[in-house]
């Protein structure tokens, strides 16, 4: 790649970063999986994550289900003696251990 | 570029400026939790001035997601929510002014509004004894709409120039970039404006509106250089 085309590519990357940032900030780029037609913009509050939705739920049954490649493998029902202590606004945190050691990234 | 886990609520945009609508906010603040607030250059500038900060300092302290997403507290609440409500109410972002509505502009430029799903325990009261336009005017949306339109023109120019400079690879590379700090230095309005004025021996703009105008001129000048094939700053 010669000097001119390298400079052009650098400029294009800088411009692409600006397009991505301005487009997202102004509502031109899709949030989540929803498509946004070219030239259209949406401005509104966006829902952030699923965790806070627990704030509004009264939990009657809590299950943890494991899937492998989209197929159900195993399920566990969290005893009511545990989930009855959950209160609105509290957070549920799942921690993964292997051989007694905490795994920060269970995918590794 | 954005953190994972954001999703757009399902909204039907079927309201016009004249459609019947009223909403009384009773300051329960429930809509200030679990939301992602996207902010553009004008909103960042207004919020920064509200906090007595430069946009450089504001972006570092309060914005994530490549410079376009307001940070939230660990409990999911807006970082500016206080015990007495919104701590930046006079300069709150457009999404907060629109709420409980969303705004959609289609590719032909038609503007529509839609109801966002309310919090199930909201203290807000809906009505029909006003109009969408009346409600939004009372929220002070006009300068935000005007700034969004000016930046939208700038964005369209960027997009057209990008198409002439590169294929889709460049955009894909940028979209998967790091999320710490602004994804582009051009989002930092004060730094951009200061460099532009210094280079040309111009006085720094005094008002937010003047600053936006100079910011857009500065980005335009960069795009001019790119379009002419000259080395970019």
mmCIF file of C-alpha atoms in Angstrom:
data_model
loop_
_atom_site.group_PDB
_atom_site.id
_atom_site.type_symbol
_atom_site.label_atom_id
_atom_site.label_comp_id
_atom_site.label_asym_id
_atom_site.label_seq_id
_atom_site.Cartn_x
_atom_site.Cartn_y
_atom_site.Cartn_z
ATOM 1 C CA UNK A 1 0.000 0.000 0.000
ATOM 2 C CA UNK A 2 1.523 3.357 -1.013
ATOM 3 C CA UNK A 3 1.638 6.458 1.175
ATOM 4 C CA UNK A 4 -1.362 8.131 -0.436
ATOM 5 C CA UNK A 5 -3.690 5.162 -0.124
ATOM 6 C CA UNK A 6 -2.519 4.569 3.456
ATOM 7 C CA UNK A 7 -3.353 8.194 4.289
ATOM 8 C CA UNK A 8 -6.719 7.809 2.594
ATOM 9 C CA UNK A 9 -7.441 4.670 4.597
ATOM 10 C CA UNK A 10 -6.456 6.410 7.848
ATOM 11 C CA UNK A 11 -8.727 9.322 6.970
ATOM 12 C CA UNK A 12 -11.527 6.920 6.087
ATOM 13 C CA UNK A 13 -11.161 5.151 9.434
ATOM 14 C CA UNK A 14 -11.239 8.453 11.321
ATOM 15 C CA UNK A 15 -14.270 9.494 9.341
ATOM 16 C CA UNK A 16 -15.922 6.121 9.936
ATOM 17 C CA UNK A 17 -15.405 6.543 13.674
ATOM 18 C CA UNK A 18 -17.004 9.985 13.486
ATOM 19 C CA UNK A 19 -19.909 8.636 11.420
ATOM 20 C CA UNK A 20 -20.495 5.828 13.934
ATOM 21 C CA UNK A 21 -20.368 8.170 16.944
ATOM 22 C CA UNK A 22 -22.446 11.003 15.520
ATOM 23 C CA UNK A 23 -24.896 8.546 13.974
ATOM 24 C CA UNK A 24 -25.482 6.795 17.288
ATOM 25 C CA UNK A 25 -25.717 10.025 19.275
ATOM 26 C CA UNK A 26 -28.225 11.530 16.855
ATOM 27 C CA UNK A 27 -30.361 8.384 16.629
ATOM 28 C CA UNK A 28 -29.420 7.458 13.056
ATOM 29 C CA UNK A 29 -27.982 4.088 13.986
ATOM 30 C CA UNK A 30 -29.993 1.176 15.282
ATOM 31 C CA UNK A 31 -29.896 0.252 18.951
ATOM 32 C CA UNK A 32 -30.048 -3.452 19.709
ATOM 33 C CA UNK A 33 -31.092 -5.716 16.878
ATOM 34 C CA UNK A 34 -33.645 -3.418 15.296
ATOM 35 C CA UNK A 35 -32.930 -2.088 11.847
ATOM 36 C CA UNK A 36 -33.116 1.601 11.123
ATOM 37 C CA UNK A 37 -33.722 2.609 7.491
ATOM 38 C CA UNK A 38 -30.988 4.825 6.013
ATOM 39 C CA UNK A 39 -31.668 8.476 6.702
ATOM 40 C CA UNK A 40 -34.161 7.789 9.495
ATOM 41 C CA UNK A 41 -33.502 8.843 13.080
ATOM 42 C CA UNK A 42 -35.148 7.941 16.386
ATOM 43 C CA UNK A 43 -34.697 9.926 19.577
ATOM 44 C CA UNK A 44 -36.003 8.452 22.797
ATOM 45 C CA UNK A 45 -34.993 6.841 26.045
ATOM 46 C CA UNK A 46 -33.492 3.418 25.427
ATOM 47 C CA UNK A 47 -33.863 0.515 27.822
ATOM 48 C CA UNK A 48 -30.568 -0.452 29.384
ATOM 49 C CA UNK A 49 -30.102 -4.128 30.160
ATOM 50 C CA UNK A 50 -32.451 -6.636 31.710
ATOM 51 C CA UNK A 51 -31.163 -6.454 35.263
ATOM 52 C CA UNK A 52 -33.237 -3.516 36.371
ATOM 53 C CA UNK A 53 -36.453 -5.165 35.203
ATOM 54 C CA UNK A 54 -36.198 -7.345 38.295
ATOM 55 C CA UNK A 55 -37.020 -4.215 40.249
ATOM 56 C CA UNK A 56 -40.648 -4.522 39.210
ATOM 57 C CA UNK A 57 -41.194 -8.234 39.593
ATOM 58 C CA UNK A 58 -42.518 -10.301 42.433
ATOM 59 C CA UNK A 59 -40.661 -13.567 42.054
ATOM 60 C CA UNK A 60 -42.782 -16.665 42.528
ATOM 61 C CA UNK A 61 -40.443 -19.168 40.953
ATOM 62 C CA UNK A 62 -36.831 -18.808 39.915
ATOM 63 C CA UNK A 63 -35.150 -21.232 37.554
ATOM 64 C CA UNK A 64 -31.673 -21.432 36.164
ATOM 65 C CA UNK A 65 -31.514 -23.233 32.847
ATOM 66 C CA UNK A 66 -28.414 -24.262 30.993
ATOM 67 C CA UNK A 67 -28.324 -24.450 27.230
ATOM 68 C CA UNK A 68 -25.664 -25.757 24.899
ATOM 69 C CA UNK A 69 -25.737 -24.615 21.276
ATOM 70 C CA UNK A 70 -29.321 -23.519 21.759
ATOM 71 C CA UNK A 71 -30.478 -26.840 23.253
ATOM 72 C CA UNK A 72 -31.719 -27.177 26.790
ATOM 73 C CA UNK A 73 -29.307 -29.273 28.863
ATOM 74 C CA UNK A 74 -30.298 -28.966 32.490
ATOM 75 C CA UNK A 75 -32.463 -26.849 34.767
ATOM 76 C CA UNK A 76 -32.390 -25.987 38.443
ATOM 77 C CA UNK A 77 -35.170 -24.538 40.534
ATOM 78 C CA UNK A 78 -33.887 -22.072 43.086
ATOM 79 C CA UNK A 79 -35.652 -22.998 46.340
ATOM 80 C CA UNK A 80 -38.298 -20.576 47.527
ATOM 81 C CA UNK A 81 -36.426 -20.459 50.832
ATOM 82 C CA UNK A 82 -33.771 -18.558 48.861
ATOM 83 C CA UNK A 83 -35.710 -16.404 46.422
ATOM 84 C CA UNK A 84 -38.308 -15.359 48.997
ATOM 85 C CA UNK A 85 -35.687 -13.001 50.354
ATOM 86 C CA UNK A 86 -35.494 -11.084 47.080
ATOM 87 C CA UNK A 87 -36.937 -7.585 47.323
ATOM 88 C CA UNK A 88 -37.718 -5.059 44.587
ATOM 89 C CA UNK A 89 -34.593 -3.166 43.639
ATOM 90 C CA UNK A 90 -32.214 -5.936 44.589
ATOM 91 C CA UNK A 91 -29.879 -7.472 42.076
ATOM 92 C CA UNK A 92 -29.320 -11.102 41.226
ATOM 93 C CA UNK A 93 -25.709 -11.958 40.604
ATOM 94 C CA UNK A 94 -24.556 -15.254 39.162
ATOM 95 C CA UNK A 95 -21.008 -16.361 39.911
ATOM 96 C CA UNK A 96 -19.309 -19.262 38.238
ATOM 97 C CA UNK A 97 -16.761 -21.561 39.876
ATOM 98 C CA UNK A 98 -14.614 -24.352 38.524
ATOM 99 C CA UNK A 99 -12.651 -26.658 40.811
ATOM 100 C CA UNK A 100 -13.513 -24.369 43.672
ATOM 101 C CA UNK A 101 -12.071 -21.302 41.970
ATOM 102 C CA UNK A 102 -14.102 -18.311 40.923
ATOM 103 C CA UNK A 103 -14.119 -17.746 37.162
ATOM 104 C CA UNK A 104 -14.315 -14.121 36.102
ATOM 105 C CA UNK A 105 -14.997 -15.282 32.574
ATOM 106 C CA UNK A 106 -16.809 -18.650 32.531
ATOM 107 C CA UNK A 107 -16.461 -18.864 28.742
ATOM 108 C CA UNK A 108 -12.710 -19.434 29.025
ATOM 109 C CA UNK B 1 -19.361 0.725 19.942
ATOM 110 C CA UNK B 2 -22.139 0.757 22.533
ATOM 111 C CA UNK B 3 -22.149 -1.542 25.545
ATOM 112 C CA UNK B 4 -24.197 -4.676 25.097
ATOM 113 C CA UNK B 5 -27.645 -4.951 26.618
ATOM 114 C CA UNK B 6 -29.285 -1.885 25.118
ATOM 115 C CA UNK B 7 -32.583 -2.330 23.381
ATOM 116 C CA UNK B 8 -35.140 -0.048 21.875
ATOM 117 C CA UNK B 9 -38.624 -0.356 23.329
ATOM 118 C CA UNK B 10 -41.350 -1.274 20.875
ATOM 119 C CA UNK B 11 -43.016 2.003 19.946
ATOM 120 C CA UNK B 12 -45.686 2.870 17.385
ATOM 121 C CA UNK B 13 -44.905 6.306 16.010
ATOM 122 C CA UNK B 14 -48.383 7.454 15.049
ATOM 123 C CA UNK B 15 -48.648 10.863 16.720
ATOM 124 C CA UNK B 16 -48.176 14.206 15.041
ATOM 125 C CA UNK B 17 -47.374 17.621 16.470
ATOM 126 C CA UNK B 18 -51.138 18.371 16.650
ATOM 127 C CA UNK B 19 -52.255 15.020 18.138
ATOM 128 C CA UNK B 20 -54.130 15.137 21.445
ATOM 129 C CA UNK B 21 -51.742 14.474 24.307
ATOM 130 C CA UNK B 22 -51.062 15.598 27.831
ATOM 131 C CA UNK B 23 -48.762 14.308 30.525
ATOM 132 C CA UNK B 24 -48.267 15.487 34.058
ATOM 133 C CA UNK B 25 -44.995 14.371 35.598
ATOM 134 C CA UNK B 26 -45.335 13.875 39.311
ATOM 135 C CA UNK B 27 -41.606 13.509 39.805
ATOM 136 C CA UNK B 28 -41.608 9.869 40.921
ATOM 137 C CA UNK B 29 -38.249 9.536 39.051
ATOM 138 C CA UNK B 30 -39.034 5.951 38.084
ATOM 139 C CA UNK B 31 -38.298 6.753 34.454
ATOM 140 C CA UNK B 32 -34.765 7.739 35.521
ATOM 141 C CA UNK B 33 -33.786 4.099 36.186
ATOM 142 C CA UNK B 34 -32.791 1.380 33.762
ATOM 143 C CA UNK B 35 -32.528 3.721 30.801
ATOM 144 C CA UNK B 36 -29.740 4.502 28.388
ATOM 145 C CA UNK B 37 -29.565 8.172 27.516
ATOM 146 C CA UNK B 38 -27.796 8.894 24.255
ATOM 147 C CA UNK B 39 -26.325 12.363 24.053
ATOM 148 C CA UNK B 40 -25.085 14.348 21.074
ATOM 149 C CA UNK B 41 -22.639 17.250 20.978
ATOM 150 C CA UNK B 42 -25.255 19.891 21.843
ATOM 151 C CA UNK B 43 -26.509 17.920 24.844
ATOM 152 C CA UNK B 44 -22.964 17.252 26.053
ATOM 153 C CA UNK B 45 -22.215 20.960 25.780
ATOM 154 C CA UNK B 46 -25.369 21.971 27.702
ATOM 155 C CA UNK B 47 -24.736 19.386 30.414
ATOM 156 C CA UNK B 48 -21.058 20.313 30.688
ATOM 157 C CA UNK B 49 -21.919 23.995 31.153
ATOM 158 C CA UNK B 50 -24.539 23.028 33.736
ATOM 159 C CA UNK B 51 -21.843 21.259 35.741
ATOM 160 C CA UNK B 52 -19.265 24.013 35.180
ATOM 161 C CA UNK B 53 -17.050 21.675 33.156
ATOM 162 C CA UNK B 54 -15.448 21.651 29.755
ATOM 163 C CA UNK B 55 -16.802 19.004 27.433
ATOM 164 C CA UNK B 56 -13.421 17.276 27.740
ATOM 165 C CA UNK B 57 -13.852 16.904 31.498
ATOM 166 C CA UNK B 58 -17.544 16.094 31.191
ATOM 167 C CA UNK B 59 -16.951 13.309 28.673
ATOM 168 C CA UNK B 60 -14.299 11.797 30.909
ATOM 169 C CA UNK B 61 -16.435 11.958 34.046
ATOM 170 C CA UNK B 62 -19.989 11.265 32.923
ATOM 171 C CA UNK B 63 -20.090 9.662 29.474
ATOM 172 C CA UNK B 64 -19.285 6.167 28.227
ATOM 173 C CA UNK B 65 -20.085 4.065 25.165
ATOM 174 C CA UNK B 66 -17.591 5.852 22.938
ATOM 175 C CA UNK B 67 -18.717 9.291 24.110
ATOM 176 C CA UNK B 68 -22.445 9.054 23.435
ATOM 177 C CA UNK B 69 -24.019 7.395 26.475
ATOM 178 C CA UNK B 70 -24.562 8.939 29.897
ATOM 179 C CA UNK B 71 -23.144 6.852 32.700
ATOM 180 C CA UNK B 72 -25.517 5.309 35.229
ATOM 181 C CA UNK B 73 -25.086 4.571 38.910
ATOM 182 C CA UNK B 74 -24.599 1.004 40.128
ATOM 183 C CA UNK B 75 -28.304 0.859 41.055
ATOM 184 C CA UNK B 76 -29.261 1.682 37.449
ATOM 185 C CA UNK B 77 -30.261 5.255 38.226
ATOM 186 C CA UNK B 78 -29.187 8.211 36.132
ATOM 187 C CA UNK B 79 -25.911 9.643 37.344
ATOM 188 C CA UNK B 80 -27.581 13.055 37.688
ATOM 189 C CA UNK B 81 -30.581 11.890 39.708
ATOM 190 C CA UNK B 82 -30.651 13.410 43.184
ATOM 191 C CA UNK B 83 -32.982 13.061 46.156
ATOM 192 C CA UNK B 84 -34.766 16.156 44.856
ATOM 193 C CA UNK B 85 -35.091 14.871 41.304
ATOM 194 C CA UNK B 86 -33.048 15.672 38.231
ATOM 195 C CA UNK B 87 -29.862 17.498 39.137
ATOM 196 C CA UNK B 88 -29.434 18.944 35.632
ATOM 197 C CA UNK B 89 -33.088 19.625 34.846
ATOM 198 C CA UNK B 90 -32.538 22.966 33.077
ATOM 199 C CA UNK B 91 -30.112 21.277 30.683
ATOM 200 C CA UNK B 92 -31.493 17.729 30.628
ATOM 201 C CA UNK B 93 -31.002 15.774 27.394
ATOM 202 C CA UNK B 94 -33.540 15.596 24.588
ATOM 203 C CA UNK B 95 -34.616 12.015 25.391
ATOM 204 C CA UNK B 96 -35.620 13.161 28.888
ATOM 205 C CA UNK B 97 -37.536 16.154 27.500
ATOM 206 C CA UNK B 98 -39.393 13.941 25.034
ATOM 207 C CA UNK B 99 -40.323 11.319 27.647
ATOM 208 C CA UNK B 100 -42.866 9.665 27.782
ATOM 209 C CA UNK B 101 -42.737 10.143 24.039
ATOM 210 C CA UNK B 102 -40.168 9.126 21.468
ATOM 211 C CA UNK B 103 -39.500 10.967 18.226
ATOM 212 C CA UNK B 104 -38.958 9.355 14.845
ATOM 213 C CA UNK B 105 -37.980 11.071 11.613
ATOM 214 C CA UNK B 106 -38.254 8.826 8.588
ATOM 215 C CA UNK B 107 -35.995 8.861 5.556
ATOM 216 C CA UNK B 108 -38.303 11.378 3.858
ATOM 217 C CA UNK B 109 -38.045 13.746 6.812
ATOM 218 C CA UNK B 110 -41.533 13.127 8.205
ATOM 219 C CA UNK B 111 -41.634 13.611 11.957
ATOM 220 C CA UNK B 112 -43.777 11.370 14.154
ATOM 221 C CA UNK B 113 -44.012 10.740 17.868
ATOM 222 C CA UNK B 114 -44.950 7.631 19.842
ATOM 223 C CA UNK B 115 -45.716 6.541 23.392
ATOM 224 C CA UNK B 116 -42.866 4.795 25.195
ATOM 225 C CA UNK B 117 -43.999 1.983 27.503
ATOM 226 C CA UNK B 118 -44.503 3.625 30.914
ATOM 227 C CA UNK B 119 -43.048 2.277 34.124
ATOM 228 C CA UNK B 120 -45.783 0.072 35.643
ATOM 229 C CA UNK B 121 -45.731 2.125 38.840
ATOM 230 C CA UNK B 122 -45.303 5.546 37.287
ATOM 231 C CA UNK B 123 -46.883 8.477 39.082
ATOM 232 C CA UNK B 124 -47.200 10.334 35.785
ATOM 233 C CA UNK B 125 -50.723 11.099 34.620
ATOM 234 C CA UNK B 126 -51.678 10.903 30.941
ATOM 235 C CA UNK B 127 -54.393 12.992 29.347
ATOM 236 C CA UNK B 128 -55.740 14.258 26.035
ATOM 237 C CA UNK B 129 -56.502 17.865 26.877
ATOM 238 C CA UNK B 130 -53.440 19.230 25.137
ATOM 239 C CA UNK B 131 -51.336 18.442 22.088
ATOM 240 C CA UNK B 132 -48.022 16.753 21.485
ATOM 241 C CA UNK B 133 -46.669 20.093 20.274
ATOM 242 C CA UNK B 134 -47.879 21.920 23.350
ATOM 243 C CA UNK B 135 -46.314 19.338 25.626
ATOM 244 C CA UNK B 136 -42.984 19.358 23.820
ATOM 245 C CA UNK B 137 -42.805 23.152 23.658
ATOM 246 C CA UNK B 138 -43.297 23.259 27.404
ATOM 247 C CA UNK B 139 -40.327 20.892 27.715
ATOM 248 C CA UNK B 140 -38.097 23.298 25.797
ATOM 249 C CA UNK B 141 -37.293 20.950 22.935
ATOM 250 C CA UNK B 142 -36.915 23.588 20.204
ATOM 251 C CA UNK B 143 -33.174 24.332 20.585
ATOM 252 C CA UNK B 144 -32.524 20.583 20.858
ATOM 253 C CA UNK B 145 -34.471 19.870 17.664
ATOM 254 C CA UNK B 146 -32.642 22.728 15.919
ATOM 255 C CA UNK B 147 -29.225 21.464 17.021
ATOM 256 C CA UNK B 148 -30.151 17.877 16.085
ATOM 257 C CA UNK B 149 -31.137 19.077 12.594
ATOM 258 C CA UNK B 150 -27.846 20.950 12.125
ATOM 259 C CA UNK B 151 -25.792 17.988 13.302
ATOM 260 C CA UNK B 152 -27.921 15.672 11.159
ATOM 261 C CA UNK B 153 -26.881 17.694 8.086
ATOM 262 C CA UNK B 154 -23.273 17.371 9.188
ATOM 263 C CA UNK B 155 -23.732 13.625 9.698
ATOM 264 C CA UNK B 156 -25.203 13.224 6.215
ATOM 265 C CA UNK B 157 -22.187 15.036 4.782
ATOM 266 C CA UNK B 158 -19.852 12.709 6.725
ATOM 267 C CA UNK B 159 -21.761 9.697 5.440
ATOM 268 C CA UNK B 160 -21.576 10.818 1.812
ATOM 269 C CA UNK B 161 -17.875 11.571 2.106
ATOM 270 C CA UNK B 162 -17.198 8.222 3.759
ATOM 271 C CA UNK B 163 -18.920 6.463 0.874
ATOM 272 C CA UNK B 164 -16.573 8.227 -1.527
ATOM 273 C CA UNK B 165 -13.441 7.483 0.527
ATOM 274 C CA UNK B 166 -13.836 3.876 1.539
ATOM 275 C CA UNK B 167 -15.865 0.754 1.338
ATOM 276 C CA UNK B 168 -17.789 -0.719 4.288
ATOM 277 C CA UNK B 169 -14.650 -2.089 5.943
ATOM 278 C CA UNK B 170 -13.780 1.239 7.497
ATOM 279 C CA UNK B 171 -17.141 1.653 9.161
ATOM 280 C CA UNK B 172 -17.125 -1.906 10.461
ATOM 281 C CA UNK B 173 -13.707 -1.308 12.011
ATOM 282 C CA UNK B 174 -14.849 1.861 13.713
ATOM 283 C CA UNK B 175 -18.075 0.360 14.990
ATOM 284 C CA UNK B 176 -16.213 -2.316 16.941
ATOM 285 C CA UNK B 177 -13.687 0.075 18.450
ATOM 286 C CA UNK B 178 -12.988 0.657 22.134
ATOM 287 C CA UNK B 179 -15.695 2.081 24.357
ATOM 288 C CA UNK B 180 -13.424 3.970 26.765
ATOM 289 C CA UNK B 181 -13.288 7.647 25.846
ATOM 290 C CA UNK B 182 -14.906 9.293 22.834
ATOM 291 C CA UNK B 183 -14.835 7.171 19.680
ATOM 292 C CA UNK B 184 -13.893 10.307 17.763
ATOM 293 C CA UNK B 185 -12.205 13.508 19.005
ATOM 294 C CA UNK B 186 -14.829 15.541 17.133
ATOM 295 C CA UNK B 187 -17.387 14.747 19.848
ATOM 296 C CA UNK B 188 -15.329 16.856 22.245
ATOM 297 C CA UNK B 189 -16.871 20.209 21.363
ATOM 298 C CA UNK B 190 -14.688 22.459 23.527
ATOM 299 C CA UNK B 191 -11.407 20.864 22.424
ATOM 300 C CA UNK B 192 -12.455 21.025 18.776
ATOM 301 C CA UNK B 193 -13.580 24.644 19.011
ATOM 302 C CA UNK B 194 -10.491 25.730 20.939
ATOM 303 C CA UNK B 195 -8.135 24.188 18.376
ATOM 304 C CA UNK B 196 -10.101 25.697 15.499
ATOM 305 C CA UNK B 197 -10.110 29.200 17.014
ATOM 306 C CA UNK B 198 -6.446 29.009 18.042
ATOM 307 C CA UNK B 199 -5.403 27.991 14.534
ATOM 308 C CA UNK B 200 -7.271 30.932 13.023
ATOM 309 C CA UNK B 201 -6.683 33.529 15.715
ATOM 310 C CA UNK B 202 -10.392 33.733 16.503
ATOM 311 C CA UNK B 203 -11.882 34.576 19.900
ATOM 312 C CA UNK B 204 -13.535 31.683 21.687
ATOM 313 C CA UNK B 205 -17.335 31.721 21.365
ATOM 314 C CA UNK B 206 -19.209 32.953 24.418
ATOM 315 C CA UNK B 207 -22.549 31.151 24.236
ATOM 316 C CA UNK B 208 -23.621 27.559 23.736
ATOM 317 C CA UNK B 209 -25.272 28.440 20.415
ATOM 318 C CA UNK B 210 -22.138 30.211 19.145
ATOM 319 C CA UNK B 211 -20.027 27.276 20.290
ATOM 320 C CA UNK B 212 -22.219 24.841 18.344
ATOM 321 C CA UNK B 213 -21.906 27.016 15.238
ATOM 322 C CA UNK B 214 -18.101 27.076 15.489
ATOM 323 C CA UNK B 215 -18.021 23.351 16.258
ATOM 324 C CA UNK B 216 -19.949 22.586 13.100
ATOM 325 C CA UNK B 217 -17.669 24.921 11.112
ATOM 326 C CA UNK B 218 -14.626 23.112 12.520
ATOM 327 C CA UNK B 219 -15.920 19.669 11.566
ATOM 328 C CA UNK B 220 -16.958 21.040 8.177
ATOM 329 C CA UNK B 221 -13.418 22.360 7.660
ATOM 330 C CA UNK B 222 -12.061 18.870 8.428
ATOM 331 C CA UNK B 223 -14.484 17.355 5.939
ATOM 332 C CA UNK B 224 -13.415 19.974 3.360
ATOM 333 C CA UNK B 225 -9.801 18.891 3.805
ATOM 334 C CA UNK B 226 -10.738 15.228 3.486
ATOM 335 C CA UNK B 227 -12.813 15.918 0.392
ATOM 336 C CA UNK B 228 -9.937 17.834 -1.185
ATOM 337 C CA UNK B 229 -7.572 14.956 -0.439
ATOM 338 C CA UNK B 230 -5.328 17.086 1.750
ATOM 339 C CA UNK B 231 -3.789 15.654 4.929
ATOM 340 C CA UNK B 232 -6.296 15.749 7.766
ATOM 341 C CA UNK B 233 -5.548 17.244 11.160
#
